[in-house]
Coordinates of C-alpha atoms in Angstrom, one line a residue:
Chain A
X1 CA 0.0 -0.1 0.0
X2 CA 2.6 2.6 1.0
X3 CA 5.3 3.7 -1.6
X4 CA 8.8 3.9 -0.3
X5 CA 9.6 7.5 -1.2
X6 CA 9.0 10.6 0.9
X7 CA 6.3 12.9 -0.6
X8 CA 7.7 16.0 -2.3
X9 CA 6.1 19.3 -1.4
X10 CA 5.3 21.5 -4.3
X11 CA 7.0 24.6 -2.8
X12 CA 9.4 25.9 -5.4
X13 CA 9.1 27.1 -9.1
X14 CA 11.4 24.1 -10.1
X15 CA 9.2 21.4 -8.4
X16 CA 6.1 22.8 -9.6
X17 CA 7.5 23.0 -13.3
X18 CA 8.9 19.4 -12.9
X19 CA 5.4 18.3 -11.7
X20 CA 3.8 19.9 -14.6
X21 CA 6.2 18.3 -17.2
X22 CA 5.8 14.9 -15.8
X23 CA 2.1 14.3 -16.6
X24 CA -0.2 14.5 -19.8
X25 CA -3.4 13.8 -17.8
X26 CA -4.7 15.1 -14.6
X27 CA -7.6 13.6 -12.6
X28 CA -9.1 15.9 -10.1
X29 CA -11.3 15.3 -7.1
X30 CA -13.6 18.4 -6.9
X31 CA -14.7 19.3 -3.3
X32 CA -11.9 20.1 -1.0
X33 CA -9.6 20.5 -4.2
X34 CA -11.2 22.9 -6.5
X35 CA -13.8 24.3 -4.1
X36 CA -15.1 24.1 -0.6
X37 CA -19.0 23.8 -0.9
X38 CA -19.8 27.1 -2.8
X39 CA -16.3 28.8 -2.3
X40 CA -13.8 28.4 -5.1
X41 CA -10.3 27.9 -3.7
X42 CA -7.6 30.5 -4.7
X43 CA -5.8 30.3 -8.0
X44 CA -7.7 27.2 -9.1
X45 CA -9.1 28.8 -12.2
X46 CA -5.6 30.1 -13.1
X47 CA -4.1 26.5 -12.7
X48 CA -6.8 24.8 -14.8
X49 CA -6.3 27.5 -17.5
X50 CA -2.5 26.8 -17.5
X51 CA -3.0 23.1 -17.8
X52 CA -5.4 23.7 -20.8
X53 CA -2.9 26.2 -22.4
X54 CA -0.1 23.5 -21.9
X55 CA -2.3 21.0 -23.8
X56 CA -2.9 18.7 -20.9
X57 CA -5.9 16.5 -20.6
X58 CA -8.0 17.2 -17.6
X59 CA -10.8 15.1 -15.9
X60 CA -12.9 15.7 -13.0
X61 CA -13.7 12.6 -10.8
X62 CA -16.2 12.8 -8.1
X63 CA -17.8 10.2 -5.8
X64 CA -21.0 12.4 -5.8
X65 CA -23.7 10.4 -7.6
X66 CA -26.7 12.7 -6.9
X67 CA -26.0 15.1 -9.9
X68 CA -25.6 14.0 -13.5
X69 CA -22.5 15.1 -15.5
X70 CA -24.9 17.6 -17.3
X71 CA -25.9 19.1 -14.0
X72 CA -22.2 19.2 -12.8
X73 CA -21.2 21.4 -15.7
X74 CA -23.6 23.9 -14.3
X75 CA -21.7 23.9 -11.0
X76 CA -18.4 24.4 -12.9
X77 CA -19.9 27.2 -14.9
X78 CA -21.2 28.9 -11.7
X79 CA -17.5 29.2 -10.7
X80 CA -16.5 30.4 -14.2
X81 CA -14.8 27.2 -15.0
X82 CA -15.1 25.7 -18.5
X83 CA -15.8 21.8 -18.1
X84 CA -17.6 19.7 -20.7
X85 CA -19.7 16.8 -19.9
X86 CA -17.0 14.6 -21.3
X87 CA -14.5 15.9 -18.7
X88 CA -16.6 15.0 -15.8
X89 CA -16.7 11.5 -14.2
X90 CA -19.3 11.0 -11.4
X91 CA -19.7 7.8 -9.4
X92 CA -23.3 7.6 -11.0
X93 CA -21.8 7.8 -14.4
X94 CA -19.2 5.3 -13.6
X95 CA -21.9 2.9 -12.3
X96 CA -23.8 3.3 -15.6
X97 CA -20.7 2.8 -17.6
X98 CA -20.0 -0.3 -15.5
X99 CA -23.3 -1.8 -16.1
X100 CA -23.1 -1.1 -19.9
X101 CA -19.5 -2.1 -20.6
X102 CA -18.8 -4.7 -17.8
X103 CA -22.1 -6.3 -17.0
X104 CA -22.9 -5.8 -20.7
X105 CA -26.6 -4.8 -20.2
X106 CA -28.6 -4.3 -23.5
X107 CA -29.9 -0.8 -24.1
X108 CA -33.6 -1.1 -25.0
X109 CA -33.9 -4.5 -23.4
X110 CA -32.4 -4.8 -19.9
X111 CA -33.6 -2.3 -17.2
X112 CA -32.0 -1.1 -14.0
X113 CA -33.8 -0.4 -10.8
X114 CA -32.2 2.7 -9.2
X115 CA -32.0 3.5 -5.5
X116 CA -30.6 7.1 -5.6
X117 CA -31.0 10.4 -7.0
X118 CA -31.3 11.7 -10.7
X119 CA -27.5 11.5 -11.2
X120 CA -27.8 7.9 -11.9
X121 CA -31.0 7.5 -14.0
X122 CA -30.0 10.5 -16.2
X123 CA -26.7 8.7 -17.2
X124 CA -28.4 5.5 -17.9
X125 CA -31.0 7.3 -20.0
X126 CA -28.2 8.9 -22.2
X127 CA -26.9 5.3 -22.8
X128 CA -30.5 4.2 -23.8
X129 CA -30.8 2.1 -20.7
X130 CA -34.3 2.4 -19.1
X131 CA -34.4 2.6 -15.4
X132 CA -37.2 2.2 -12.8
X133 CA -37.4 3.7 -9.3
X134 CA -34.9 6.4 -8.5
X135 CA -36.6 9.8 -7.9
X136 CA -40.1 8.5 -8.9
X137 CA -42.4 10.5 -6.5
X138 CA -44.6 7.5 -5.9
X139 CA -41.8 6.1 -4.0
X140 CA -42.3 8.8 -1.2
X141 CA -45.6 7.3 -0.4
X142 CA -46.0 4.9 2.6
X143 CA -45.1 1.3 1.5
X144 CA -47.8 -1.4 1.5
X145 CA -47.2 -4.4 -0.6
X146 CA -50.8 -4.7 -1.5
X147 CA -51.1 -1.2 -2.8
X148 CA -47.7 -0.3 -4.1
X149 CA -48.0 0.7 -7.7
X150 CA -44.5 -0.9 -8.2
X151 CA -46.1 -4.3 -7.2
X152 CA -49.4 -4.1 -8.8
X153 CA -48.5 -6.1 -11.9
X154 CA -45.6 -7.9 -10.3
X155 CA -42.0 -7.1 -10.7
X156 CA -40.7 -6.0 -14.0
X157 CA -38.7 -9.1 -15.4
X158 CA -36.7 -6.8 -17.7
X159 CA -34.8 -5.5 -14.6
X160 CA -31.5 -7.4 -14.4
X161 CA -29.5 -4.9 -12.2
X162 CA -29.9 -2.6 -9.2
X163 CA -27.7 0.4 -8.9
X164 CA -27.7 2.1 -5.4
X165 CA -26.1 5.4 -4.3
X166 CA -26.8 8.3 -2.0
X167 CA -30.4 9.2 -1.7
X168 CA -31.3 12.2 0.7
X169 CA -35.0 11.4 0.0
X170 CA -34.6 7.9 1.3
X171 CA -38.0 6.1 2.1
X172 CA -39.1 2.7 3.2
X173 CA -40.9 2.3 -0.1
X174 CA -37.5 2.7 -1.9
X175 CA -35.7 0.4 0.4
X176 CA -38.4 -2.4 0.2
X177 CA -38.7 -2.3 -3.6
X178 CA -34.9 -2.3 -4.0
X179 CA -34.8 -5.4 -1.8
X180 CA -37.7 -7.0 -3.9
X181 CA -35.6 -6.7 -7.0
X182 CA -32.4 -8.0 -5.3
X183 CA -34.2 -11.0 -4.1
X184 CA -34.7 -12.0 -7.7
X185 CA -32.3 -14.7 -9.0
X186 CA -29.6 -13.2 -11.1
X187 CA -30.2 -9.6 -10.5
X188 CA -26.8 -7.8 -10.2
X189 CA -26.0 -5.3 -7.5
X190 CA -23.9 -2.2 -8.0
X191 CA -23.2 0.6 -5.5
X192 CA -21.9 4.0 -6.6
X193 CA -19.5 4.5 -3.9
X194 CA -18.7 3.1 -0.5
X195 CA -18.1 6.4 1.5
X196 CA -19.9 6.1 4.8
X197 CA -20.3 9.7 5.2
X198 CA -19.6 13.1 3.4
X199 CA -18.9 16.7 4.6
X200 CA -21.6 19.4 4.1
X201 CA -21.7 22.8 5.7
X202 CA -19.5 21.8 8.5
X203 CA -21.4 18.7 9.2
X204 CA -20.6 15.0 8.6
X205 CA -23.7 13.4 7.0
X206 CA -24.7 9.9 6.0
X207 CA -23.0 8.9 2.8
X208 CA -23.9 6.6 -0.1
X209 CA -22.0 3.6 1.5
X210 CA -24.4 3.7 4.6
X211 CA -27.4 3.2 2.3
X212 CA -25.7 0.7 0.0
X213 CA -24.7 -1.4 3.1
X214 CA -28.1 -1.3 4.5
X215 CA -29.6 -2.8 1.4
X216 CA -26.7 -5.2 1.2
X217 CA -27.5 -6.4 4.8
X218 CA -31.2 -6.7 4.1
X219 CA -30.6 -8.6 0.8
X220 CA -27.7 -10.7 1.9
X221 CA -25.8 -9.8 -1.4
X222 CA -22.6 -7.9 -1.6
X223 CA -22.5 -4.9 -4.0
X224 CA -19.8 -4.1 -6.6
X225 CA -18.7 -0.6 -5.9
X226 CA -17.8 1.8 -8.6
X227 CA -16.6 5.1 -7.1
X228 CA -13.1 5.9 -5.8
X229 CA -11.0 4.1 -4.5
X230 CA -12.5 1.3 -6.5
X231 CA -10.6 0.6 -9.7
X232 CA -14.0 0.2 -11.5
X233 CA -14.0 4.0 -11.7
X234 CA -10.6 4.1 -13.3
X235 CA -11.4 1.2 -15.6
X236 CA -14.5 3.1 -16.6
X237 CA -12.5 6.3 -17.2
X238 CA -9.9 4.1 -19.3
X239 CA -12.9 2.7 -21.3
X240 CA -14.0 6.0 -22.5
X241 CA -10.7 7.8 -23.1
X242 CA -7.1 6.9 -24.0
X243 CA -5.2 6.8 -20.7
X244 CA -1.4 6.5 -20.4
X245 CA -1.4 5.6 -16.7
X246 CA 2.3 6.4 -16.3
X247 CA 1.8 9.9 -17.6
X248 CA -1.4 10.5 -15.5
X249 CA -1.7 12.1 -12.0
X250 CA -4.5 11.8 -9.5
X251 CA -5.1 15.0 -7.6
X252 CA -7.3 14.8 -4.4
X253 CA -7.7 15.7 -0.8
X254 CA -8.1 12.3 0.8
X255 CA -5.4 9.9 1.4
X256 CA -7.6 6.7 1.7
X257 CA -9.8 7.5 -1.3
X258 CA -8.1 9.7 -3.8
X259 CA -4.5 8.7 -3.1
X260 CA -5.4 5.1 -2.8
X261 CA -7.3 5.3 -6.1
X262 CA -4.2 6.7 -8.0
X263 CA -1.7 4.4 -6.2
X264 CA -3.7 1.2 -6.7
X265 CA -4.5 2.3 -10.3
X266 CA -0.7 2.4 -10.9
X267 CA -0.9 5.9 -12.1
X268 CA 2.4 7.7 -12.5
X269 CA 1.6 10.3 -9.9
X270 CA -0.6 11.4 -7.0
X271 CA -0.9 14.8 -5.5
X272 CA -2.5 15.5 -2.2
X273 CA -3.7 18.9 -1.5
X274 CA -4.2 20.2 2.1
X275 CA -7.3 22.3 1.5
X276 CA -9.5 19.4 2.4
X277 CA -9.5 17.0 5.3
X278 CA -5.8 16.0 5.5
X279 CA -2.8 17.7 7.2
X280 CA 0.9 17.9 6.4
X281 CA 1.5 15.6 9.4
X282 CA -0.7 12.8 7.9
X283 CA 0.8 13.4 4.4
X284 CA 4.3 12.7 5.7
X285 CA 3.4 9.9 8.0
X286 CA 3.8 6.4 6.7
X287 CA 0.8 4.1 7.4
X288 CA -0.5 0.8 6.5
X289 CA -3.8 2.2 6.1
X290 CA -3.3 4.6 3.3
X291 CA -0.7 5.2 0.5
X292 CA 1.9 8.0 0.8
X293 CA 1.2 10.6 -2.1
X294 CA 4.1 11.3 -4.5
X295 CA 3.5 15.0 -4.2
X296 CA 1.7 17.3 -1.8
X297 CA 0.9 21.0 -1.7
X298 CA -0.8 23.4 0.5
X299 CA -3.4 24.0 -2.2
X300 CA -3.7 23.3 -5.9
X301 CA -3.3 26.9 -6.8
X302 CA 0.3 26.8 -5.7
X303 CA 1.1 25.0 -9.0
X304 CA 0.1 28.3 -10.8
X305 CA 1.4 30.7 -8.3
X306 CA 5.0 29.2 -8.2
X307 CA 5.3 29.2 -11.9
X308 CA 4.1 32.7 -12.6
Chain B
X1 CA -24.2 -24.6 19.3
X2 CA -26.0 -27.8 18.7
X3 CA -27.2 -30.1 21.4
X4 CA -26.5 -33.8 21.3
X5 CA -30.1 -35.1 21.5
X6 CA -32.6 -35.7 18.8
X7 CA -35.5 -33.4 19.0
X8 CA -38.7 -34.9 20.4
X9 CA -41.8 -34.6 18.4
X10 CA -44.9 -33.6 20.4
X11 CA -47.1 -36.3 18.7
X12 CA -48.7 -38.2 21.6
X13 CA -50.7 -37.5 24.7
X14 CA -47.8 -38.7 26.9
X15 CA -45.2 -36.6 25.4
X16 CA -47.4 -33.6 25.5
X17 CA -48.1 -34.2 29.1
X18 CA -44.5 -34.7 29.8
X19 CA -43.7 -31.4 28.0
X20 CA -46.3 -29.5 30.1
X21 CA -45.0 -31.1 33.4
X22 CA -41.3 -30.1 32.8
X23 CA -41.8 -26.3 32.8
X24 CA -43.2 -23.5 34.9
X25 CA -42.7 -20.7 32.5
X26 CA -43.3 -20.5 28.7
X27 CA -41.8 -17.7 26.6
X28 CA -43.7 -17.3 23.3
X29 CA -42.6 -15.8 20.1
X30 CA -45.9 -14.4 18.5
X31 CA -45.9 -14.2 14.7
X32 CA -45.6 -17.6 13.2
X33 CA -46.4 -19.2 16.6
X34 CA -49.6 -17.8 17.9
X35 CA -50.8 -16.1 14.6
X36 CA -49.9 -15.5 11.1
X37 CA -50.3 -11.8 10.3
X38 CA -54.2 -11.4 11.2
X39 CA -55.0 -15.2 11.5
X40 CA -55.0 -16.8 14.8
X41 CA -53.6 -20.4 14.5
X42 CA -55.8 -23.3 15.5
X43 CA -56.2 -24.3 19.3
X44 CA -53.8 -21.5 20.3
X45 CA -56.4 -19.8 22.6
X46 CA -57.1 -23.4 24.2
X47 CA -53.4 -24.0 24.6
X48 CA -52.8 -20.6 26.4
X49 CA -56.0 -21.2 28.6
X50 CA -54.6 -24.7 29.5
X51 CA -51.3 -23.2 30.7
X52 CA -53.1 -20.4 32.7
X53 CA -55.3 -23.0 34.3
X54 CA -52.3 -25.2 35.2
X55 CA -50.7 -22.1 37.0
X56 CA -47.9 -21.7 34.4
X57 CA -46.2 -18.3 33.8
X58 CA -46.6 -17.2 30.3
X59 CA -44.6 -14.4 28.6
X60 CA -44.7 -13.1 25.0
X61 CA -41.4 -12.2 23.5
X62 CA -41.2 -10.3 20.1
X63 CA -38.6 -8.6 18.2
X64 CA -41.1 -6.2 16.9
X65 CA -40.2 -2.7 18.3
X66 CA -42.7 -0.6 16.5
X67 CA -45.5 -1.1 19.0
X68 CA -45.4 -0.6 22.6
X69 CA -46.5 -3.4 25.1
X70 CA -49.6 -1.4 25.6
X71 CA -50.5 -1.4 21.9
X72 CA -49.6 -5.1 21.8
X73 CA -52.2 -5.9 24.3
X74 CA -54.8 -4.6 21.9
X75 CA -53.5 -7.1 19.2
X76 CA -54.0 -9.9 21.7
X77 CA -57.4 -8.7 22.6
X78 CA -58.4 -8.5 18.9
X79 CA -57.7 -12.5 18.9
X80 CA -59.7 -12.9 22.1
X81 CA -56.5 -13.6 24.1
X82 CA -56.0 -12.1 27.6
X83 CA -52.5 -10.7 27.9
X84 CA -51.5 -8.0 30.3
X85 CA -48.7 -5.5 29.5
X86 CA -46.6 -7.3 32.1
X87 CA -46.6 -10.4 30.1
X88 CA -45.3 -8.9 26.9
X89 CA -41.7 -8.2 26.0
X90 CA -40.9 -6.3 22.8
X91 CA -37.4 -5.6 21.6
X92 CA -38.3 -1.8 22.1
X93 CA -39.1 -2.5 25.7
X94 CA -36.0 -4.7 26.2
X95 CA -33.9 -1.8 24.8
X96 CA -35.6 0.6 27.4
X97 CA -34.9 -1.8 30.3
X98 CA -31.4 -2.3 29.1
X99 CA -30.7 1.5 29.1
X100 CA -32.2 1.8 32.5
X101 CA -30.9 -1.3 34.3
X102 CA -27.6 -2.0 32.5
X103 CA -26.4 1.4 31.2
X104 CA -28.1 2.9 34.2
X105 CA -29.4 6.1 32.6
X106 CA -31.0 8.4 35.2
X107 CA -34.7 9.2 34.7
X108 CA -35.4 12.8 34.6
X109 CA -31.8 13.6 33.7
X110 CA -30.4 11.5 30.9
X111 CA -32.2 11.6 27.5
X112 CA -32.3 9.1 24.7
X113 CA -32.3 10.0 21.0
X114 CA -34.6 7.4 19.3
X115 CA -34.4 6.3 15.6
X116 CA -37.6 4.1 15.3
X117 CA -41.3 4.0 15.9
X118 CA -43.4 4.9 19.0
X119 CA -42.9 1.4 20.6
X120 CA -39.6 2.6 21.9
X121 CA -40.3 6.2 23.1
X122 CA -43.5 5.0 24.8
X123 CA -41.7 2.5 26.9
X124 CA -39.0 5.0 27.8
X125 CA -41.7 7.5 28.8
X126 CA -43.2 4.8 31.3
X127 CA -39.9 4.7 32.9
X128 CA -39.6 8.5 33.2
X129 CA -36.9 8.7 30.6
X130 CA -37.4 11.5 28.0
X131 CA -36.6 10.9 24.6
X132 CA -36.1 12.9 21.4
X133 CA -36.5 12.2 17.7
X134 CA -38.5 9.0 17.1
X135 CA -41.8 9.7 15.4
X136 CA -41.5 13.5 15.6
X137 CA -43.1 14.7 12.5
X138 CA -40.5 17.4 11.9
X139 CA -38.2 14.6 11.1
X140 CA -40.2 13.9 7.9
X141 CA -39.1 17.2 6.5
X142 CA -36.2 17.4 4.1
X143 CA -32.9 17.7 6.1
X144 CA -30.7 20.9 6.0
X145 CA -28.2 21.5 8.8
X146 CA -28.8 25.1 8.6
X147 CA -32.6 25.0 9.2
X148 CA -33.3 21.7 11.1
X149 CA -35.2 22.5 14.3
X150 CA -33.1 19.7 15.9
X151 CA -29.8 21.7 15.3
X152 CA -31.0 25.3 15.8
X153 CA -29.9 25.4 19.5
X154 CA -27.2 22.7 19.0
X155 CA -27.5 19.1 20.1
X156 CA -29.0 18.4 23.5
X157 CA -26.2 17.6 25.9
X158 CA -28.7 15.5 28.1
X159 CA -28.6 12.8 25.3
X160 CA -26.3 10.0 26.5
X161 CA -27.8 7.1 24.5
X162 CA -29.2 6.4 21.0
X163 CA -31.7 3.5 20.5
X164 CA -32.4 2.5 17.0
X165 CA -34.9 0.0 15.6
X166 CA -37.2 -0.6 12.7
X167 CA -38.7 2.6 11.2
X168 CA -41.1 2.3 8.3
X169 CA -41.0 6.1 8.0
X170 CA -37.2 6.3 7.6
X171 CA -36.1 9.7 6.5
X172 CA -32.8 11.3 5.8
X173 CA -33.4 13.8 8.5
X174 CA -33.7 10.8 11.0
X175 CA -30.5 9.3 9.7
X176 CA -28.6 12.5 9.8
X177 CA -29.6 13.4 13.4
X178 CA -29.0 10.0 14.6
X179 CA -25.5 10.2 13.2
X180 CA -25.0 13.6 14.8
X181 CA -25.7 12.2 18.3
X182 CA -23.6 9.2 17.8
X183 CA -20.6 11.4 16.8
X184 CA -20.7 12.8 20.2
X185 CA -18.1 11.4 22.7
X186 CA -19.5 8.8 25.2
X187 CA -23.1 8.5 23.5
X188 CA -23.9 4.9 23.7
X189 CA -25.6 2.9 20.9
X190 CA -28.4 0.4 21.4
X191 CA -30.1 -1.6 18.7
X192 CA -33.5 -3.1 19.2
X193 CA -32.9 -6.2 17.1
X194 CA -30.5 -7.4 14.4
X195 CA -33.0 -9.0 12.0
X196 CA -32.1 -8.1 8.5
X197 CA -35.7 -8.7 7.2
X198 CA -39.2 -9.6 8.4
X199 CA -42.2 -11.3 6.6
X200 CA -45.2 -9.4 6.0
X201 CA -48.3 -10.3 3.8
X202 CA -46.1 -12.9 1.9
X203 CA -43.1 -10.3 1.4
X204 CA -39.8 -10.2 2.9
X205 CA -39.4 -6.6 3.9
X206 CA -36.2 -4.7 5.2
X207 CA -35.9 -5.3 9.0
X208 CA -34.5 -3.3 12.1
X209 CA -31.1 -4.7 11.6
X210 CA -30.7 -3.2 8.1
X211 CA -31.4 0.3 9.5
X212 CA -29.3 -0.2 12.6
X213 CA -26.4 -1.5 10.5
X214 CA -26.7 1.5 8.2
X215 CA -26.3 3.9 11.2
X216 CA -23.5 1.8 12.5
X217 CA -21.6 2.0 9.2
X218 CA -22.0 5.8 9.0
X219 CA -21.0 6.3 12.7
X220 CA -18.3 3.7 12.8
X221 CA -19.7 2.5 16.0
X222 CA -21.1 -1.0 16.9
X223 CA -24.4 -1.2 18.5
X224 CA -25.4 -3.4 21.5
X225 CA -28.4 -5.5 20.3
X226 CA -31.3 -6.2 22.7
X227 CA -33.7 -8.5 21.0
X228 CA -33.6 -12.3 20.4
X229 CA -31.3 -14.1 20.0
X230 CA -29.2 -11.6 22.0
X231 CA -29.1 -12.5 25.7
X232 CA -29.8 -8.9 26.7
X233 CA -33.4 -9.7 26.0
X234 CA -33.4 -12.7 28.3
X235 CA -31.3 -10.7 31.0
X236 CA -33.9 -7.9 30.7
X237 CA -36.8 -10.4 31.2
X238 CA -35.0 -11.9 34.1
X239 CA -34.5 -8.4 35.6
X240 CA -38.2 -7.8 35.9
X241 CA -39.4 -11.3 36.9
X242 CA -38.2 -14.3 38.8
X243 CA -37.0 -16.8 36.2
X244 CA -36.1 -20.2 37.0
X245 CA -34.2 -20.9 33.7
X246 CA -34.1 -24.8 34.1
X247 CA -37.9 -24.8 34.4
X248 CA -38.4 -22.3 31.5
X249 CA -39.2 -23.2 27.8
X250 CA -38.8 -20.9 24.9
X251 CA -41.3 -21.5 22.0
X252 CA -40.7 -20.1 18.6
X253 CA -40.8 -20.7 14.9
X254 CA -37.1 -19.7 13.9
X255 CA -34.1 -21.9 14.6
X256 CA -31.5 -19.2 14.6
X257 CA -33.4 -16.7 16.6
X258 CA -35.9 -18.3 19.0
X259 CA -34.1 -21.6 19.4
X260 CA -30.7 -20.0 19.7
X261 CA -32.2 -17.5 22.3
X262 CA -33.4 -20.4 24.4
X263 CA -30.3 -22.6 24.0
X264 CA -27.7 -19.8 24.6
X265 CA -29.9 -18.6 27.6
X266 CA -29.5 -22.1 29.2
X267 CA -33.2 -22.6 29.4
X268 CA -34.5 -26.2 30.3
X269 CA -36.3 -26.4 27.1
X270 CA -37.0 -25.1 23.6
X271 CA -39.9 -25.9 21.4
X272 CA -40.0 -25.3 17.5
X273 CA -43.4 -25.0 15.9
X274 CA -43.6 -25.6 12.2
X275 CA -46.2 -23.0 11.5
X276 CA -43.6 -20.3 10.7
X277 CA -40.7 -20.5 8.4
X278 CA -39.0 -23.9 9.5
X279 CA -39.6 -27.4 8.2
X280 CA -39.5 -30.8 10.0
X281 CA -36.3 -31.5 7.9
X282 CA -34.6 -28.6 9.3
X283 CA -35.8 -29.3 12.8
X284 CA -34.1 -32.7 12.6
X285 CA -30.9 -31.7 10.7
X286 CA -27.9 -31.0 12.8
X287 CA -26.2 -27.8 11.9
X288 CA -23.3 -25.6 13.1
X289 CA -25.4 -22.6 12.2
X290 CA -28.3 -23.1 14.6
X291 CA -29.1 -25.2 17.6
X292 CA -31.4 -28.2 17.6
X293 CA -34.6 -27.7 19.5
X294 CA -35.5 -30.0 22.4
X295 CA -39.2 -30.5 21.3
X296 CA -40.8 -29.7 18.0
X297 CA -44.5 -29.8 16.9
X298 CA -46.5 -29.2 13.8
X299 CA -48.3 -26.4 15.6
X300 CA -48.5 -25.0 19.1
X301 CA -52.2 -26.1 19.4
X302 CA -51.1 -29.9 19.4
X303 CA -50.1 -29.4 23.1
X304 CA -53.9 -28.8 23.7
X305 CA -55.3 -31.2 21.2
X306 CA -53.3 -34.2 22.3
X307 CA -54.1 -33.8 26.0
X308 CA -57.8 -33.3 25.4

């Protein structure tokens, strides 16, 4: 898990330039790296512009499955950052790519039952894969097996897969119907991401993993997770773009998701920024629980500020 | 786990009489033993009357935490069965007894945050222990940490324990607030029962355990479970009544909850009835996964029918 070298701090012009020269592709986590909630971090826009002007490929990789990539482009635009849908990888999109490319669901034939928000079903729809459940408002009604509209004509036999992620409108109707589909023989179980919690407005709130694990416990089935640090996310990225892993760097604010994701994915580099939840002490401390990053920086913007 | 003897089938008058003579106290699971949903099973009322006339003590022990004991007496009454509140042990009541007698919460001072239905908070109230959360309708509103009425004045420092059980009106607000309290130092975590699912109207639905484990995963804290087969349930029963374990028999329809509960509790006897989910084949099959019952019967009512 750990690498043998001491992380290099991006603290001089020479190191920043060496860092830029080493990689052609940069994968960025978003919250804690580019912004904190609704506040853009300093010199982020300038750093991204610098990468674009230098002909680097840039991808944004987030475990947030509640928004589609299309919705995410609006968040980027609100900060004045240009980002196309093709540059954005959410765990919901990764799950959709996984069921299409790895489970080989047939668009127009196989259907997916979704436990989660619109960020999953919208991505499936773009692939021509029909989904049920998700944000259907009828799932907010009390559940009674004798009156549920989802059981009236029996379960849909076209459903061959369940995708589950974070749903801040969780209901018993959703949980019960998701379990019903998972009780069917051969129905596959995919989780967007295993994060037990996520930070919001200074609070630590229940994350996707807490819901997926609840469903897994009821169903007695283990999910395949798609988000970071699971390599399905990286494999999904590699399945939609050319990726020279040795010339790719993962940039993130968490040692045991982002840095693990890059290290286990055999990427050429990893950069930990200290604008999220990690400290310099943790970055430098060797541990069996998380990998050591190759580089670290006080903030992403240092890459721009040191070279200009 | 397994006992060395072959289960005795209650199939003759002599065996039924021997069974009755061996025990002074009978602990009954309810659903699958006394009734199936809203249908009373044959000769159940006669069997319970026989026990009462013979001076036996009878207790009803259910993992259902959604109803209080007071509410349960009404269910018994609807079948024409006399049962006092003192004869009924729900997992919600067991959790309340556990926090009072084993965690030694002080009524009037310590408070409990409840994730679950009214069957938990009503039992706490009878003990003089105040609770928050539970069925409070404000928890059905969308959660926003900046507007939640439960966070407006900060967390209540009097809360020293969380009890979690089945809540068929689960909401993100409930999950988020339960997590907030569990993130406080020293706050204890009690689960009503670990059942991952429960049967209802021919469907297998998500059970208390699936919700408690979701909360546990988010909080990174392990709960203490109170319901069957956990011995906290039996210890709670023993803390409110005299119990000669060698002269007590557990009657139930599940090998790995009811029969395990009686066997691990060193009760003198266990009786498996085949009106629930188990079969004669499973009753007779030795397994490392569940204990062998001492007796088994096609139905509880055979005890009466064979002796009359």
